[in-house]
Amino acid sequence: GFVKIWNATTGTELWSSGRHDDPHSPAYLKPVNTVAFSPDGRQIVSGGSQDGIVIESAETGTEDSPTTGHSDQVFSVGFSPDGKRVVSGSKDTLVQIRDSKTCSVVRTLTGHSDTVWCVGFSPDGRRIVSGSSDKLVKIWSAKTGAELLTLRGHSREVTSVAFSSDGTCVVTGSYDKTVKIWDAKEGTKFCTLRGHLHPVASVAFSPDSKRVVSGSFDTLVKIWNAATGAAVFTLRGHVGEIETVSLSPDGNRIVSGGDDCLVKIWNAATGAEVFTLTGHEDMVSSVA
């Protein structure tokens, strides 16, 4: 499996790497399940079907640090806002926090009873949110590893989680076809967004937290008003299940990837497709 870096303005591929491939494995090409940029844009962290996590230079693709710690596939990774830590979630049910320079495991968070599909830091770096096949969303102290809240409400696997830019809300997506917005301090549910016809694979807040973006196995990307729960746009163009969505730091662009091997960039204000990036030969499971 490959990590690819693209120029978001021109749509050209800058470089790619296959750090997660294992030549000693019967299945040589191993999928990359998750990728994330560091806050300064200089590093990329990725996790795959091996138990390892790879941190590499975003400019050259030079590997900075390979690391192990999980005992099974890694499905989600992310940097802390200061770039000093990396959080990961795995099929082994664990959430782990690492030092981004040494890649050593600083803390292991236990509490989920099934695969952890998604993790993320709060904007101030003090909390971590995670979602699991156990149908639960958990919020943790990033400093102590203590479990602060458990959010209950989804009826199937929780596939995606994200904090709002001010840290007051959490958005979640699930196999139950819904998107939910929660109070991140009290653990209460604000609203449930309904409209997807199949499982929701990925969700994200816009940088101003006024909108939510979701991608689903129904091949659609939806933009929602976070305050009212109303659907603003439905973006059509993928011809396979959507696995991942993200927004640019300025909130002007949306990027999506899916089973059709394509990466698409959209205008967040109008919903118009800007680019289609080709080059992957298999499912695109994560974009940033």
mmCIF file of C-alpha atoms in Angstrom:
data_model
loop_
_atom_site.group_PDB
_atom_site.id
_atom_site.type_symbol
_atom_site.label_atom_id
_atom_site.label_comp_id
_atom_site.label_asym_id
_atom_site.label_seq_id
_atom_site.Cartn_x
_atom_site.Cartn_y
_atom_site.Cartn_z
ATOM 1 C CA GLY A 1 0.000 0.000 0.000
ATOM 2 C CA PHE A 2 1.159 3.526 -0.771
ATOM 3 C CA VAL A 3 1.018 6.954 0.795
ATOM 4 C CA LYS A 4 0.770 9.627 -1.915
ATOM 5 C CA ILE A 5 1.334 13.370 -1.607
ATOM 6 C CA TRP A 6 -0.458 15.648 -4.075
ATOM 7 C CA ASN A 7 -0.379 19.335 -4.931
ATOM 8 C CA ALA A 8 -3.896 20.437 -3.956
ATOM 9 C CA THR A 9 -3.744 23.438 -6.299
ATOM 10 C CA THR A 10 -2.684 21.661 -9.484
ATOM 11 C CA GLY A 11 -3.697 18.071 -8.750
ATOM 12 C CA THR A 12 -0.229 16.724 -9.567
ATOM 13 C CA GLU A 13 1.357 13.878 -7.600
ATOM 14 C CA LEU A 14 4.473 14.985 -5.729
ATOM 15 C CA TRP A 15 5.711 11.684 -4.319
ATOM 16 C CA SER A 16 4.601 8.307 -2.999
ATOM 17 C CA SER A 17 6.011 5.734 -0.609
ATOM 18 C CA GLY A 18 5.292 2.121 0.250
ATOM 19 C CA ARG A 19 6.668 2.009 3.781
ATOM 20 C CA HIS A 20 3.936 -0.337 5.002
ATOM 21 C CA ASP A 21 4.725 -3.092 2.486
ATOM 22 C CA ASP A 22 6.299 -6.216 3.943
ATOM 23 C CA PRO A 23 8.338 -8.268 1.444
ATOM 24 C CA HIS A 24 8.327 -11.209 3.835
ATOM 25 C CA SER A 25 4.545 -11.388 3.986
ATOM 26 C CA PRO A 26 2.448 -13.683 1.735
ATOM 27 C CA ALA A 27 0.426 -10.594 0.823
ATOM 28 C CA TYR A 28 3.255 -8.261 -0.129
ATOM 29 C CA LEU A 29 1.266 -5.061 -0.616
ATOM 30 C CA LYS A 30 -0.293 -4.126 2.698
ATOM 31 C CA PRO A 31 -3.080 -1.522 2.808
ATOM 32 C CA VAL A 32 -2.499 1.872 4.394
ATOM 33 C CA ASN A 33 -5.567 2.492 6.536
ATOM 34 C CA THR A 34 -4.965 5.993 7.839
ATOM 35 C CA VAL A 35 -2.856 9.125 7.282
ATOM 36 C CA ALA A 36 -2.516 12.536 8.940
ATOM 37 C CA PHE A 37 -0.375 15.663 8.577
ATOM 38 C CA SER A 38 1.458 17.236 11.493
ATOM 39 C CA PRO A 39 0.195 20.736 12.382
ATOM 40 C CA ASP A 40 3.175 22.383 10.660
ATOM 41 C CA GLY A 41 2.707 20.240 7.551
ATOM 42 C CA ARG A 42 6.253 18.893 7.677
ATOM 43 C CA GLN A 43 5.484 15.327 8.723
ATOM 44 C CA ILE A 44 2.985 12.615 7.868
ATOM 45 C CA VAL A 45 1.965 9.771 10.132
ATOM 46 C CA SER A 46 0.360 6.655 8.700
ATOM 47 C CA GLY A 47 -0.910 3.345 9.998
ATOM 48 C CA GLY A 48 -1.715 0.155 8.171
ATOM 49 C CA SER A 49 -2.462 -3.520 8.268
ATOM 50 C CA GLN A 50 0.829 -4.183 9.988
ATOM 51 C CA ASP A 51 0.949 -3.298 13.674
ATOM 52 C CA GLY A 52 3.372 -0.448 13.000
ATOM 53 C CA ILE A 53 3.026 3.290 12.532
ATOM 54 C CA VAL A 54 5.259 5.241 10.165
ATOM 55 C CA ILE A 55 6.238 8.897 10.545
ATOM 56 C CA GLU A 56 7.905 10.429 7.493
ATOM 57 C CA SER A 57 8.842 13.765 5.979
ATOM 58 C CA ALA A 58 5.984 15.351 4.035
ATOM 59 C CA GLU A 59 8.465 17.063 1.730
ATOM 60 C CA THR A 60 10.647 14.120 0.743
ATOM 61 C CA GLY A 61 8.971 10.942 1.950
ATOM 62 C CA THR A 62 12.074 10.114 3.991
ATOM 63 C CA GLU A 63 11.138 7.867 6.868
ATOM 64 C CA ASP A 64 11.718 9.539 10.215
ATOM 65 C CA SER A 65 10.542 6.838 12.577
ATOM 66 C CA PRO A 66 8.878 3.440 12.239
ATOM 67 C CA THR A 67 7.221 2.261 15.422
ATOM 68 C CA THR A 68 5.353 -0.686 16.859
ATOM 69 C CA GLY A 69 3.201 -1.060 19.955
ATOM 70 C CA HIS A 70 -0.170 -2.246 18.729
ATOM 71 C CA SER A 71 -0.702 -5.969 18.243
ATOM 72 C CA ASP A 72 -3.056 -5.672 15.262
ATOM 73 C CA GLN A 73 -4.095 -3.351 12.415
ATOM 74 C CA VAL A 74 -3.990 0.395 13.012
ATOM 75 C CA PHE A 75 -7.095 2.164 11.688
ATOM 76 C CA SER A 76 -6.657 5.744 12.871
ATOM 77 C CA VAL A 77 -3.807 8.142 13.653
ATOM 78 C CA GLY A 78 -3.481 11.836 14.422
ATOM 79 C CA PHE A 79 -1.042 14.450 15.702
ATOM 80 C CA SER A 80 -1.638 16.584 18.768
ATOM 81 C CA PRO A 81 -2.057 20.312 18.042
ATOM 82 C CA ASP A 82 1.532 21.009 19.130
ATOM 83 C CA GLY A 83 2.855 18.145 16.991
ATOM 84 C CA LYS A 84 4.625 16.521 19.924
ATOM 85 C CA ARG A 85 2.357 13.493 20.268
ATOM 86 C CA VAL A 86 0.627 10.996 18.012
ATOM 87 C CA VAL A 87 -2.558 9.137 18.940
ATOM 88 C CA SER A 88 -3.564 5.845 17.340
ATOM 89 C CA GLY A 89 -6.480 3.419 17.431
ATOM 90 C CA SER A 90 -6.320 -0.250 16.536
ATOM 91 C CA LYS A 91 -8.139 -3.517 16.052
ATOM 92 C CA ASP A 92 -6.482 -4.601 19.310
ATOM 93 C CA THR A 93 -9.083 -2.346 21.117
ATOM 94 C CA LEU A 94 -6.387 0.037 22.384
ATOM 95 C CA VAL A 95 -5.794 3.759 22.041
ATOM 96 C CA GLN A 96 -2.116 4.684 22.319
ATOM 97 C CA ILE A 97 -0.277 7.984 22.703
ATOM 98 C CA ARG A 98 3.285 8.284 21.373
ATOM 99 C CA ASP A 99 6.070 10.809 21.455
ATOM 100 C CA SER A 100 6.301 11.979 17.822
ATOM 101 C CA LYS A 101 10.096 12.311 17.933
ATOM 102 C CA THR A 102 11.063 9.063 19.648
ATOM 103 C CA CYS A 103 7.899 7.147 18.655
ATOM 104 C CA SER A 104 7.889 5.555 22.093
ATOM 105 C CA VAL A 105 4.492 4.760 23.605
ATOM 106 C CA VAL A 106 3.760 7.269 26.366
ATOM 107 C CA ARG A 107 0.374 5.964 27.428
ATOM 108 C CA THR A 108 -2.070 3.172 26.528
ATOM 109 C CA LEU A 109 -5.773 3.842 27.028
ATOM 110 C CA THR A 110 -7.961 0.833 27.752
ATOM 111 C CA GLY A 111 -11.737 0.789 27.945
ATOM 112 C CA HIS A 112 -13.088 -0.157 24.534
ATOM 113 C CA SER A 113 -14.119 -3.792 24.081
ATOM 114 C CA ASP A 114 -13.796 -3.964 20.290
ATOM 115 C CA THR A 115 -11.912 -2.451 17.353
ATOM 116 C CA VAL A 116 -11.088 1.255 17.703
ATOM 117 C CA TRP A 117 -11.809 2.766 14.279
ATOM 118 C CA CYS A 118 -11.193 6.424 14.948
ATOM 119 C CA VAL A 119 -9.297 8.756 17.261
ATOM 120 C CA GLY A 120 -8.484 12.455 17.508
ATOM 121 C CA PHE A 121 -7.112 15.169 19.782
ATOM 122 C CA SER A 122 -9.126 18.138 20.993
ATOM 123 C CA PRO A 123 -7.931 21.535 19.684
ATOM 124 C CA ASP A 124 -6.187 22.310 22.981
ATOM 125 C CA GLY A 125 -4.542 18.870 23.077
ATOM 126 C CA ARG A 126 -5.955 18.080 26.510
ATOM 127 C CA ARG A 127 -8.495 15.471 25.442
ATOM 128 C CA ILE A 128 -8.724 12.546 23.035
ATOM 129 C CA VAL A 129 -11.891 11.193 21.454
ATOM 130 C CA SER A 130 -12.257 7.630 20.178
ATOM 131 C CA GLY A 131 -14.938 5.555 18.480
ATOM 132 C CA SER A 132 -15.261 1.799 18.375
ATOM 133 C CA SER A 133 -17.123 -1.243 17.114
ATOM 134 C CA ASP A 134 -18.497 -1.492 20.651
ATOM 135 C CA LYS A 135 -20.870 1.373 19.551
ATOM 136 C CA LEU A 136 -19.329 3.749 22.089
ATOM 137 C CA VAL A 137 -17.575 7.098 21.851
ATOM 138 C CA LYS A 138 -15.107 7.818 24.639
ATOM 139 C CA ILE A 139 -13.412 11.039 25.676
ATOM 140 C CA TRP A 140 -10.133 10.717 27.567
ATOM 141 C CA SER A 141 -7.644 12.919 29.378
ATOM 142 C CA ALA A 142 -4.593 13.103 27.112
ATOM 143 C CA LYS A 143 -2.386 13.828 30.139
ATOM 144 C CA THR A 144 -3.465 11.059 32.503
ATOM 145 C CA GLY A 145 -5.265 8.615 30.219
ATOM 146 C CA ALA A 146 -8.323 8.725 32.463
ATOM 147 C CA GLU A 147 -11.692 8.102 30.843
ATOM 148 C CA LEU A 148 -13.748 11.303 31.155
ATOM 149 C CA LEU A 149 -16.962 10.515 29.280
ATOM 150 C CA THR A 150 -18.668 7.685 27.426
ATOM 151 C CA LEU A 151 -21.173 8.776 24.762
ATOM 152 C CA ARG A 152 -23.949 6.286 24.062
ATOM 153 C CA GLY A 153 -26.451 6.540 21.244
ATOM 154 C CA HIS A 154 -25.188 4.846 18.113
ATOM 155 C CA SER A 155 -26.676 1.430 17.387
ATOM 156 C CA ARG A 156 -23.732 0.144 15.342
ATOM 157 C CA GLU A 157 -19.986 0.631 14.934
ATOM 158 C CA VAL A 158 -18.669 4.182 15.321
ATOM 159 C CA THR A 159 -16.433 4.785 12.321
ATOM 160 C CA SER A 160 -15.383 8.432 12.592
ATOM 161 C CA VAL A 161 -15.012 11.122 15.273
ATOM 162 C CA ALA A 162 -13.852 14.734 15.374
ATOM 163 C CA PHE A 163 -13.818 17.705 17.749
ATOM 164 C CA SER A 164 -15.135 21.118 16.753
ATOM 165 C CA SER A 165 -12.528 23.881 16.489
ATOM 166 C CA ASP A 166 -13.442 25.288 19.918
ATOM 167 C CA GLY A 167 -13.513 21.842 21.535
ATOM 168 C CA THR A 168 -17.092 22.188 22.762
ATOM 169 C CA CYS A 169 -18.615 19.609 20.410
ATOM 170 C CA VAL A 170 -17.837 16.215 18.947
ATOM 171 C CA VAL A 171 -19.218 14.873 15.670
ATOM 172 C CA THR A 172 -19.491 11.130 15.073
ATOM 173 C CA GLY A 173 -20.400 8.887 12.152
ATOM 174 C CA SER A 174 -21.585 5.300 12.295
ATOM 175 C CA TYR A 175 -22.605 2.169 10.453
ATOM 176 C CA ASP A 176 -26.126 2.991 11.673
ATOM 177 C CA LYS A 177 -26.224 5.560 8.782
ATOM 178 C CA THR A 178 -26.362 8.578 11.078
ATOM 179 C CA VAL A 179 -24.161 11.515 12.001
ATOM 180 C CA LYS A 180 -24.454 12.785 15.587
ATOM 181 C CA ILE A 181 -23.267 15.989 17.220
ATOM 182 C CA TRP A 182 -22.552 15.911 20.974
ATOM 183 C CA ASP A 183 -21.705 18.259 23.812
ATOM 184 C CA ALA A 184 -18.075 17.328 24.487
ATOM 185 C CA LYS A 185 -18.145 18.446 28.114
ATOM 186 C CA GLU A 186 -21.458 16.993 29.278
ATOM 187 C CA GLY A 187 -21.699 14.029 26.899
ATOM 188 C CA THR A 188 -25.240 14.910 25.859
ATOM 189 C CA LYS A 189 -26.429 14.642 22.261
ATOM 190 C CA PHE A 190 -27.302 17.854 20.409
ATOM 191 C CA CYS A 191 -28.754 16.372 17.239
ATOM 192 C CA THR A 192 -28.787 13.434 14.826
ATOM 193 C CA LEU A 193 -28.252 14.099 11.110
ATOM 194 C CA ARG A 194 -30.129 11.686 8.866
ATOM 195 C CA GLY A 195 -29.925 11.432 5.095
ATOM 196 C CA HIS A 196 -27.334 8.848 4.152
ATOM 197 C CA LEU A 197 -28.740 5.553 2.907
ATOM 198 C CA HIS A 198 -25.750 3.430 3.896
ATOM 199 C CA PRO A 199 -23.086 3.450 6.643
ATOM 200 C CA VAL A 200 -21.288 6.725 7.315
ATOM 201 C CA ALA A 201 -17.552 6.148 7.003
ATOM 202 C CA SER A 202 -16.092 9.572 7.739
ATOM 203 C CA VAL A 203 -17.048 12.917 9.303
ATOM 204 C CA ALA A 204 -15.325 16.262 9.871
ATOM 205 C CA PHE A 205 -16.100 19.744 11.170
ATOM 206 C CA SER A 206 -15.308 22.811 9.091
ATOM 207 C CA PRO A 207 -12.596 25.008 10.691
ATOM 208 C CA ASP A 208 -15.248 27.481 11.908
ATOM 209 C CA SER A 209 -17.386 24.581 13.245
ATOM 210 C CA LYS A 210 -20.449 25.904 11.406
ATOM 211 C CA ARG A 211 -20.654 22.950 9.052
ATOM 212 C CA VAL A 212 -20.147 19.195 9.155
ATOM 213 C CA VAL A 213 -18.987 17.084 6.218
ATOM 214 C CA SER A 214 -19.791 13.374 5.962
ATOM 215 C CA GLY A 215 -18.894 10.623 3.508
ATOM 216 C CA SER A 216 -20.855 7.401 3.153
ATOM 217 C CA PHE A 217 -20.948 4.009 1.493
ATOM 218 C CA ASP A 218 -23.885 5.419 -0.506
ATOM 219 C CA THR A 219 -21.179 7.185 -2.663
ATOM 220 C CA LEU A 220 -22.256 10.638 -1.434
ATOM 221 C CA VAL A 221 -20.514 13.463 0.407
ATOM 222 C CA LYS A 222 -22.905 15.656 2.390
ATOM 223 C CA ILE A 223 -22.403 19.095 3.892
ATOM 224 C CA TRP A 224 -24.605 19.912 6.888
ATOM 225 C CA ASN A 225 -25.429 22.984 8.918
ATOM 226 C CA ALA A 226 -24.040 22.079 12.348
ATOM 227 C CA ALA A 227 -26.484 24.329 14.202
ATOM 228 C CA THR A 228 -29.724 23.188 12.548
ATOM 229 C CA GLY A 229 -28.796 19.737 11.228
ATOM 230 C CA ALA A 230 -30.065 20.689 7.772
ATOM 231 C CA ALA A 231 -28.330 19.305 4.673
ATOM 232 C CA VAL A 232 -26.691 22.146 2.701
ATOM 233 C CA PHE A 233 -25.141 20.288 -0.259
ATOM 234 C CA THR A 234 -24.896 16.731 -1.542
ATOM 235 C CA LEU A 235 -21.744 16.122 -3.574
ATOM 236 C CA ARG A 236 -22.042 13.487 -6.299
ATOM 237 C CA GLY A 237 -19.160 12.164 -8.351
ATOM 238 C CA HIS A 238 -17.717 9.064 -6.724
ATOM 239 C CA VAL A 239 -18.803 5.744 -8.203
ATOM 240 C CA GLY A 240 -17.872 3.632 -5.182
ATOM 241 C CA GLU A 241 -18.234 3.686 -1.421
ATOM 242 C CA ILE A 242 -16.656 6.749 0.190
ATOM 243 C CA GLU A 243 -14.177 5.859 2.903
ATOM 244 C CA THR A 244 -12.770 9.230 3.955
ATOM 245 C CA VAL A 245 -13.383 12.988 3.922
ATOM 246 C CA SER A 246 -11.424 15.984 5.159
ATOM 247 C CA LEU A 247 -11.352 19.771 4.870
ATOM 248 C CA SER A 248 -8.502 22.145 4.094
ATOM 249 C CA PRO A 249 -7.289 24.329 7.000
ATOM 250 C CA ASP A 250 -8.976 27.384 5.479
ATOM 251 C CA GLY A 251 -12.234 25.476 5.012
ATOM 252 C CA ASN A 252 -12.446 26.303 1.312
ATOM 253 C CA ARG A 253 -11.921 22.793 0.009
ATOM 254 C CA ILE A 254 -13.177 19.315 0.799
ATOM 255 C CA VAL A 255 -11.217 16.211 -0.125
ATOM 256 C CA SER A 256 -12.732 12.736 -0.382
ATOM 257 C CA GLY A 257 -11.516 9.249 -1.247
ATOM 258 C CA GLY A 258 -13.159 5.895 -1.770
ATOM 259 C CA ASP A 259 -13.460 2.463 -3.267
ATOM 260 C CA ASP A 260 -13.314 3.866 -6.817
ATOM 261 C CA CYS A 261 -9.559 4.515 -6.246
ATOM 262 C CA LEU A 262 -10.125 8.247 -6.711
ATOM 263 C CA VAL A 263 -9.378 11.322 -4.643
ATOM 264 C CA LYS A 264 -11.693 14.254 -5.320
ATOM 265 C CA ILE A 265 -11.308 17.882 -4.276
ATOM 266 C CA TRP A 266 -14.466 19.979 -3.985
ATOM 267 C CA ASN A 267 -15.306 23.644 -3.494
ATOM 268 C CA ALA A 268 -16.790 23.760 0.006
ATOM 269 C CA ALA A 269 -18.786 26.932 -0.683
ATOM 270 C CA THR A 270 -20.505 25.755 -3.868
ATOM 271 C CA GLY A 271 -20.177 21.958 -3.792
ATOM 272 C CA ALA A 272 -18.537 21.997 -7.236
ATOM 273 C CA GLU A 273 -15.883 19.390 -8.064
ATOM 274 C CA VAL A 274 -12.473 21.030 -8.565
ATOM 275 C CA PHE A 275 -10.139 18.089 -9.280
ATOM 276 C CA THR A 276 -10.146 14.333 -9.549
ATOM 277 C CA LEU A 277 -6.780 12.854 -8.581
ATOM 278 C CA THR A 278 -5.935 9.500 -10.156
ATOM 279 C CA GLY A 279 -3.011 7.225 -9.468
ATOM 280 C CA HIS A 280 -4.122 4.821 -6.765
ATOM 281 C CA GLU A 281 -4.736 1.256 -7.857
ATOM 282 C CA ASP A 282 -6.938 0.271 -4.930
ATOM 283 C CA MET A 283 -9.311 1.765 -2.371
ATOM 284 C CA VAL A 284 -8.388 5.161 -0.904
ATOM 285 C CA SER A 285 -8.931 4.704 2.809
ATOM 286 C CA SER A 286 -7.664 8.001 4.235
ATOM 287 C CA VAL A 287 -7.031 11.597 3.108
ATOM 288 C CA ALA A 288 -5.723 14.709 4.894
#
